PDB file of C-alpha atoms and ligand atoms in Angstrom:
ATOM      1  CA  MET A  16      63.862-117.547 -46.590  1.00 52.00           C
ATOM      2  CA  SER A  17      66.047-121.129 -46.107  1.00 82.00           C
ATOM      3  CA  PHE A  18      63.329-123.249 -48.518  1.00 95.00           C
ATOM      4  CA  SER A  19      63.923-124.014 -51.834  1.00 96.00           C
ATOM      5  CA  PHE A  20      62.370-126.197 -54.463  1.00 98.00           C
ATOM      6  CA  PRO A  21      64.490-129.358 -54.868  1.00 97.00           C
ATOM      7  CA  GLU A  22      65.669-130.355 -58.664  1.00 97.00           C
ATOM      8  CA  LEU A  23      64.756-133.786 -59.913  1.00 98.00           C
ATOM      9  CA  PRO A  24      67.837-136.039 -59.672  1.00 97.00           C
ATOM     10  CA  TYR A  25      66.888-137.286 -63.401  1.00 98.00           C
ATOM     11  CA  ALA A  26      64.970-137.233 -66.021  1.00 98.00           C
ATOM     12  CA  TYR A  27      61.261-137.867 -66.294  1.00 98.00           C
ATOM     13  CA  ASP A  28      61.846-141.164 -68.306  1.00 98.00           C
ATOM     14  CA  ALA A  29      64.773-142.357 -66.186  1.00 98.00           C
ATOM     15  CA  LEU A  30      63.005-144.677 -64.152  1.00 98.00           C
ATOM     16  CA  GLU A  31      61.198-146.085 -66.933  1.00 98.00           C
ATOM     17  CA  PRO A  32      59.474-148.638 -67.164  1.00 98.00           C
ATOM     18  CA  HIS A  33      59.009-149.019 -63.235  1.00 98.00           C
ATOM     19  CA  MET A  34      58.254-145.634 -62.872  1.00 98.00           C
ATOM     20  CA  ASP A  35      56.459-144.288 -65.804  1.00 98.00           C
ATOM     21  CA  ALA A  36      57.534-140.406 -67.283  1.00 98.00           C
ATOM     22  CA  ARG A  37      54.112-138.959 -67.306  1.00 98.00           C
ATOM     23  CA  THR A  38      53.583-139.919 -63.503  1.00 98.00           C
ATOM     24  CA  MET A  39      56.824-138.414 -63.034  1.00 98.00           C
ATOM     25  CA  GLU A  40      56.192-135.460 -64.698  1.00 98.00           C
ATOM     26  CA  LEU A  41      52.810-134.698 -63.013  1.00 98.00           C
ATOM     27  CA  HIS A  42      53.961-135.819 -59.749  1.00 98.00           C
ATOM     28  CA  TYR A  43      57.012-133.677 -59.562  1.00 98.00           C
ATOM     29  CA  SER A  44      55.959-130.775 -61.486  1.00 98.00           C
ATOM     30  CA  LYS A  45      52.189-130.591 -60.319  1.00 98.00           C
ATOM     31  CA  HIS A  46      51.891-132.238 -56.867  1.00 98.00           C
ATOM     32  CA  HIS A  47      55.726-131.708 -55.544  1.00 98.00           C
ATOM     33  CA  GLN A  48      55.707-128.286 -56.756  1.00 98.00           C
ATOM     34  CA  GLY A  49      52.025-127.919 -55.434  1.00 98.00           C
ATOM     35  CA  TYR A  50      53.072-128.662 -52.140  1.00 98.00           C
ATOM     36  CA  PHE A  51      56.141-126.289 -52.046  1.00 98.00           C
ATOM     37  CA  ASN A  52      54.001-123.411 -53.201  1.00 98.00           C
ATOM     38  CA  LYS A  53      51.420-123.752 -50.948  1.00 98.00           C
ATOM     39  CA  PHE A  54      53.926-124.569 -47.928  1.00 98.00           C
ATOM     40  CA  MET A  55      55.595-121.051 -48.903  1.00 97.00           C
ATOM     41  CA  ALA A  56      52.311-119.123 -48.788  1.00 97.00           C
ATOM     42  CA  ALA A  57      51.460-120.833 -45.481  1.00 97.00           C
ATOM     43  CA  ILE A  58      54.689-120.248 -43.563  1.00 96.00           C
ATOM     44  CA  GLU A  59      55.353-116.829 -45.304  1.00 93.00           C
ATOM     45  CA  GLY A  60      55.793-113.965 -42.479  1.00 91.00           C
ATOM     46  CA  LYS A  61      55.461-116.448 -39.726  1.00 91.00           C
ATOM     47  CA  PRO A  62      57.355-116.855 -36.523  1.00 87.00           C
ATOM     48  CA  ASN A  63      58.555-120.074 -38.045  1.00 90.00           C
ATOM     49  CA  ALA A  64      59.355-119.382 -41.604  1.00 91.00           C
ATOM     50  CA  ASN A  65      63.329-118.963 -40.185  1.00 92.00           C
ATOM     51  CA  LYS A  66      63.493-122.452 -38.596  1.00 95.00           C
ATOM     52  CA  SER A  67      64.072-125.778 -40.279  1.00 95.00           C
ATOM     53  CA  LEU A  68      61.793-128.149 -41.650  1.00 97.00           C
ATOM     54  CA  GLU A  69      63.239-130.907 -38.953  1.00 96.00           C
ATOM     55  CA  GLU A  70      62.326-127.731 -36.230  1.00 97.00           C
ATOM     56  CA  ILE A  71      59.055-127.300 -37.666  1.00 97.00           C
ATOM     57  CA  PHE A  72      57.877-130.860 -37.699  1.00 98.00           C
ATOM     58  CA  SER A  73      59.043-131.742 -34.248  1.00 98.00           C
ATOM     59  CA  ASN A  74      56.343-129.528 -33.319  1.00 97.00           C
ATOM     60  CA  ILE A  75      53.723-129.700 -35.915  1.00 98.00           C
ATOM     61  CA  THR A  76      50.887-130.532 -33.464  1.00 97.00           C
ATOM     62  CA  ASN A  77      51.256-126.534 -32.875  1.00 95.00           C
ATOM     63  CA  GLU A  78      50.735-125.827 -36.556  1.00 95.00           C
ATOM     64  CA  GLY A  79      47.743-125.877 -38.760  1.00 95.00           C
ATOM     65  CA  ALA A  80      46.825-128.078 -41.708  1.00 97.00           C
ATOM     66  CA  GLY A  81      48.647-125.595 -44.565  1.00 96.00           C
ATOM     67  CA  ILE A  82      51.843-126.320 -42.704  1.00 97.00           C
ATOM     68  CA  ARG A  83      51.346-129.528 -41.675  1.00 98.00           C
ATOM     69  CA  ASN A  84      50.156-130.950 -45.122  1.00 98.00           C
ATOM     70  CA  ASN A  85      52.171-129.000 -47.456  1.00 98.00           C
ATOM     71  CA  GLY A  86      55.241-128.904 -45.367  1.00 98.00           C
ATOM     72  CA  GLY A  87      54.959-132.547 -45.286  1.00 98.00           C
ATOM     73  CA  GLY A  88      54.257-132.976 -49.144  1.00 98.00           C
ATOM     74  CA  TYR A  89      57.225-130.890 -49.752  1.00 98.00           C
ATOM     75  CA  TYR A  90      59.869-132.750 -47.701  1.00 98.00           C
ATOM     76  CA  ASN A  91      58.407-136.216 -48.078  1.00 98.00           C
ATOM     77  CA  HIS A  92      58.782-136.172 -52.048  1.00 98.00           C
ATOM     78  CA  GLY A  93      62.523-134.893 -51.858  1.00 98.00           C
ATOM     79  CA  ILE A  94      63.181-137.833 -49.709  1.00 98.00           C
ATOM     80  CA  PHE A  95      61.323-139.937 -52.541  1.00 98.00           C
ATOM     81  CA  TRP A  96      63.070-138.639 -55.444  1.00 98.00           C
ATOM     82  CA  ASN A  97      66.218-139.427 -53.900  1.00 98.00           C
ATOM     83  CA  SER A  98      65.066-142.655 -52.573  1.00 98.00           C
ATOM     84  CA  MET A  99      65.204-143.800 -56.774  1.00 98.00           C
ATOM     85  CA  SER A 100      67.884-143.896 -59.275  1.00 98.00           C
ATOM     86  CA  PRO A 101      68.208-144.835 -62.863  1.00 98.00           C
ATOM     87  CA  ASN A 102      70.944-146.789 -61.505  1.00 96.00           C
ATOM     88  CA  GLY A 103      69.337-148.250 -58.701  1.00 96.00           C
ATOM     89  CA  GLY A 104      67.972-151.876 -57.333  1.00 97.00           C
ATOM     90  CA  GLY A 105      70.417-154.375 -56.477  1.00 96.00           C
ATOM     91  CA  ALA A 106      71.460-154.617 -52.628  1.00 98.00           C
ATOM     92  CA  PRO A 107      72.899-152.575 -50.216  1.00 98.00           C
ATOM     93  CA  SER A 108      76.516-153.285 -48.815  1.00 95.00           C
ATOM     94  CA  GLY A 109      78.834-152.081 -45.885  1.00 96.00           C
ATOM     95  CA  GLU A 110      77.247-150.424 -42.968  1.00 97.00           C
ATOM     96  CA  LEU A 111      73.720-150.498 -44.094  1.00 98.00           C
ATOM     97  CA  ALA A 112      73.791-154.081 -45.307  1.00 98.00           C
ATOM     98  CA  ASP A 113      75.072-155.184 -41.727  1.00 98.00           C
ATOM     99  CA  ALA A 114      72.255-153.075 -40.296  1.00 98.00           C
ATOM    100  CA  ILE A 115      69.735-154.173 -42.256  1.00 98.00           C
ATOM    101  CA  ASN A 116      70.572-157.734 -41.334  1.00 98.00           C
ATOM    102  CA  SER A 117      70.534-157.204 -37.762  1.00 98.00           C
ATOM    103  CA  ALA A 118      67.419-155.201 -37.585  1.00 98.00           C
ATOM    104  CA  PHE A 119      65.686-157.481 -39.874  1.00 98.00           C
ATOM    105  CA  GLY A 120      67.344-160.942 -40.371  1.00 98.00           C
ATOM    106  CA  SER A 121      67.849-160.131 -43.930  1.00 98.00           C
ATOM    107  CA  LEU A 122      67.562-157.801 -47.177  1.00 98.00           C
ATOM    108  CA  ASP A 123      64.512-160.272 -48.163  1.00 98.00           C
ATOM    109  CA  LYS A 124      62.628-159.378 -44.676  1.00 98.00           C
ATOM    110  CA  LEU A 125      63.127-156.094 -44.867  1.00 98.00           C
ATOM    111  CA  LYS A 126      61.463-155.645 -48.225  1.00 98.00           C
ATOM    112  CA  GLU A 127      58.697-158.061 -46.799  1.00 98.00           C
ATOM    113  CA  GLU A 128      57.846-155.408 -44.047  1.00 98.00           C
ATOM    114  CA  PHE A 129      58.501-152.465 -45.902  1.00 98.00           C
ATOM    115  CA  SER A 130      56.181-153.241 -49.005  1.00 98.00           C
ATOM    116  CA  ASN A 131      53.341-154.674 -45.979  1.00 98.00           C
ATOM    117  CA  ALA A 132      53.627-151.499 -44.724  1.00 98.00           C
ATOM    118  CA  ALA A 133      53.083-149.588 -48.115  1.00 98.00           C
ATOM    119  CA  LYS A 134      50.570-151.800 -49.235  1.00 98.00           C
ATOM    120  CA  THR A 135      48.349-151.839 -45.986  1.00 97.00           C
ATOM    121  CA  ARG A 136      48.463-147.899 -45.470  1.00 97.00           C
ATOM    122  CA  PHE A 137      44.775-147.889 -45.980  1.00 96.00           C
ATOM    123  CA  GLY A 138      44.298-144.748 -48.090  1.00 96.00           C
ATOM    124  CA  SER A 139      46.606-142.129 -48.892  1.00 98.00           C
ATOM    125  CA  GLY A 140      50.351-141.893 -47.025  1.00 98.00           C
ATOM    126  CA  TRP A 141      53.636-143.123 -47.022  1.00 98.00           C
ATOM    127  CA  ALA A 142      56.027-146.385 -46.018  1.00 98.00           C
ATOM    128  CA  TRP A 143      59.346-145.386 -44.291  1.00 98.00           C
ATOM    129  CA  LEU A 144      62.400-146.599 -43.216  1.00 98.00           C
ATOM    130  CA  ILE A 145      63.990-144.853 -40.818  1.00 98.00           C
ATOM    131  CA  VAL A 146      66.590-144.453 -37.672  1.00 98.00           C
ATOM    132  CA  ASP A 147      65.199-144.277 -34.519  1.00 97.00           C
ATOM    133  CA  LYS A 148      66.945-141.884 -31.828  1.00 94.00           C
ATOM    134  CA  SER A 149      68.763-145.021 -30.637  1.00 94.00           C
ATOM    135  CA  GLY A 150      70.065-145.528 -34.073  1.00 95.00           C
ATOM    136  CA  ASN A 151      68.181-148.500 -34.806  1.00 96.00           C
ATOM    137  CA  LEU A 152      66.479-149.366 -38.235  1.00 98.00           C
ATOM    138  CA  LYS A 153      62.778-149.409 -38.573  1.00 98.00           C
ATOM    139  CA  VAL A 154      59.770-149.538 -40.784  1.00 98.00           C
ATOM    140  CA  THR A 155      57.136-147.199 -40.336  1.00 98.00           C
ATOM    141  CA  SER A 156      53.894-145.826 -42.146  1.00 98.00           C
ATOM    142  CA  THR A 157      52.416-142.315 -42.144  1.00 98.00           C
ATOM    143  CA  ALA A 158      48.713-141.129 -43.295  1.00 98.00           C
ATOM    144  CA  ASN A 159      48.569-138.397 -45.842  1.00 98.00           C
ATOM    145  CA  GLN A 160      51.753-136.304 -45.537  1.00 98.00           C
ATOM    146  CA  ASP A 161      52.983-136.896 -42.369  1.00 98.00           C
ATOM    147  CA  ASN A 162      56.334-138.376 -41.739  1.00 98.00           C
ATOM    148  CA  PRO A 163      58.041-139.706 -38.655  1.00 98.00           C
ATOM    149  CA  LEU A 164      60.036-136.525 -38.033  1.00 98.00           C
ATOM    150  CA  MET A 165      56.515-135.254 -36.776  1.00 98.00           C
ATOM    151  CA  ASN A 166      55.747-135.242 -33.255  1.00 98.00           C
ATOM    152  CA  SER A 167      52.432-135.914 -33.966  1.00 98.00           C
ATOM    153  CA  GLU A 168      53.327-139.886 -34.805  1.00 97.00           C
ATOM    154  CA  SER A 169      53.684-142.530 -32.548  1.00 96.00           C
ATOM    155  CA  VAL A 170      56.765-143.962 -33.985  1.00 97.00           C
ATOM    156  CA  ASN A 171      59.836-141.075 -34.344  1.00 98.00           C
ATOM    157  CA  GLY A 172      62.769-141.327 -36.426  1.00 98.00           C
ATOM    158  CA  THR A 173      64.560-139.892 -39.244  1.00 98.00           C
ATOM    159  CA  PRO A 174      63.456-141.289 -42.886  1.00 98.00           C
ATOM    160  CA  ILE A 175      66.364-142.642 -44.736  1.00 98.00           C
ATOM    161  CA  MET A 176      63.920-143.958 -47.796  1.00 98.00           C
ATOM    162  CA  GLY A 177      60.385-143.221 -48.284  1.00 98.00           C
ATOM    163  CA  LEU A 178      57.666-144.716 -51.089  1.00 98.00           C
ATOM    164  CA  ASP A 179      55.027-142.238 -52.101  1.00 98.00           C
ATOM    165  CA  VAL A 180      51.497-144.975 -51.563  1.00 98.00           C
ATOM    166  CA  TRP A 181      48.999-141.708 -52.869  1.00 98.00           C
ATOM    167  CA  GLU A 182      47.479-143.122 -56.127  1.00 98.00           C
ATOM    168  CA  HIS A 183      48.729-139.884 -57.880  1.00 98.00           C
ATOM    169  CA  ALA A 184      52.043-141.956 -57.703  1.00 98.00           C
ATOM    170  CA  TYR A 185      51.061-144.859 -59.437  1.00 98.00           C
ATOM    171  CA  TYR A 186      47.144-144.704 -61.050  1.00 98.00           C
ATOM    172  CA  LEU A 187      48.448-143.972 -64.449  1.00 97.00           C
ATOM    173  CA  ASN A 188      50.502-147.096 -64.783  1.00 97.00           C
ATOM    174  CA  TYR A 189      49.395-149.166 -62.376  1.00 98.00           C
ATOM    175  CA  GLN A 190      45.805-148.381 -61.744  1.00 97.00           C
ATOM    176  CA  ASN A 191      44.561-149.979 -58.435  1.00 97.00           C
ATOM    177  CA  ARG A 192      47.487-152.716 -58.170  1.00 98.00           C
ATOM    178  CA  ARG A 193      49.372-150.737 -55.693  1.00 98.00           C
ATOM    179  CA  PRO A 194      51.477-154.041 -55.053  1.00 98.00           C
ATOM    180  CA  ASP A 195      52.715-154.005 -58.117  1.00 98.00           C
ATOM    181  CA  TYR A 196      53.793-150.701 -57.879  1.00 98.00           C
ATOM    182  CA  VAL A 197      55.548-151.290 -54.486  1.00 98.00           C
ATOM    183  CA  ALA A 198      57.270-154.292 -55.967  1.00 98.00           C
ATOM    184  CA  ALA A 199      58.530-152.444 -58.876  1.00 98.00           C
ATOM    185  CA  PHE A 200      60.383-149.510 -56.502  1.00 98.00           C
ATOM    186  CA  TRP A 201      62.674-152.146 -55.599  1.00 98.00           C
ATOM    187  CA  ASN A 202      64.149-152.296 -59.069  1.00 98.00           C
ATOM    188  CA  VAL A 203      64.936-148.804 -58.661  1.00 98.00           C
ATOM    189  CA  VAL A 204      65.451-147.991 -54.914  1.00 98.00           C
ATOM    190  CA  ASN A 205      68.663-145.992 -54.624  1.00 98.00           C
ATOM    191  CA  TRP A 206      70.734-148.193 -52.106  1.00 98.00           C
ATOM    192  CA  GLU A 207      73.456-145.604 -52.154  1.00 98.00           C
ATOM    193  CA  TYR A 208      71.532-142.428 -51.249  1.00 98.00           C
ATOM    194  CA  VAL A 209      69.910-144.817 -48.444  1.00 98.00           C
ATOM    195  CA  ALA A 210      73.231-145.656 -46.963  1.00 98.00           C
ATOM    196  CA  GLN A 211      74.306-141.955 -47.131  1.00 98.00           C
ATOM    197  CA  GLN A 212      71.251-140.712 -45.168  1.00 98.00           C
ATOM    198  CA  PHE A 213      71.705-143.829 -42.708  1.00 98.00           C
ATOM    199  CA  SER A 214      75.252-142.732 -41.974  1.00 97.00           C
ATOM    200  CA  ALA A 215      74.169-139.230 -41.662  1.00 97.00           C
ATOM    201  CA  ALA A 216      71.492-140.222 -39.122  1.00 95.00           C
ATOM    202  CA  LYS A 217      72.821-142.927 -37.120  1.00 88.00           C
TER     203      LYS A 217
HETATM  204 MN1   MN B 285      53.235-137.644 -54.183  1.00 64.73          MN
END
């Protein structure tokens, strides 16, 4: 089996006060771990067990709900944890900054578009910054645990930054105030990781 459960790259309380420790602990050790365990149970012994997640997602419409929901949940949370850092916030630099300016006009415009995608996703889902197959940056959002690598999506690309907008990601600290949670994300966003992902994907 080529799948493993990733370590959280910082302590549960490292993103306080923007992301509270109790939410981080439950989110990582219960929700993310749960998706991983259920994905492993669903894929075990299947012909696709030796494929990469990217390959599985590219043909997700041929899979059942167990692999789609839990494989998505397993992958998406890995992107999410890495999209944040205790040393995050601020602004990107270099190639990523240039690409953001060229695609969106400015960092503020990207933040506005990404925040709107996060705030307007009805119910549970994700907001994403992706690199499409032409190398362009785009903002998109997906429902449930779907992601832009899945062939079920109308907007496809490689996720380089992801924000979880399921209530389990913010309800303890922000209750129904999803916009406050989305605003707080920018204080911890890990531009260094996003820049690495951008270089690898474009
Ligand atoms: Mn989640």
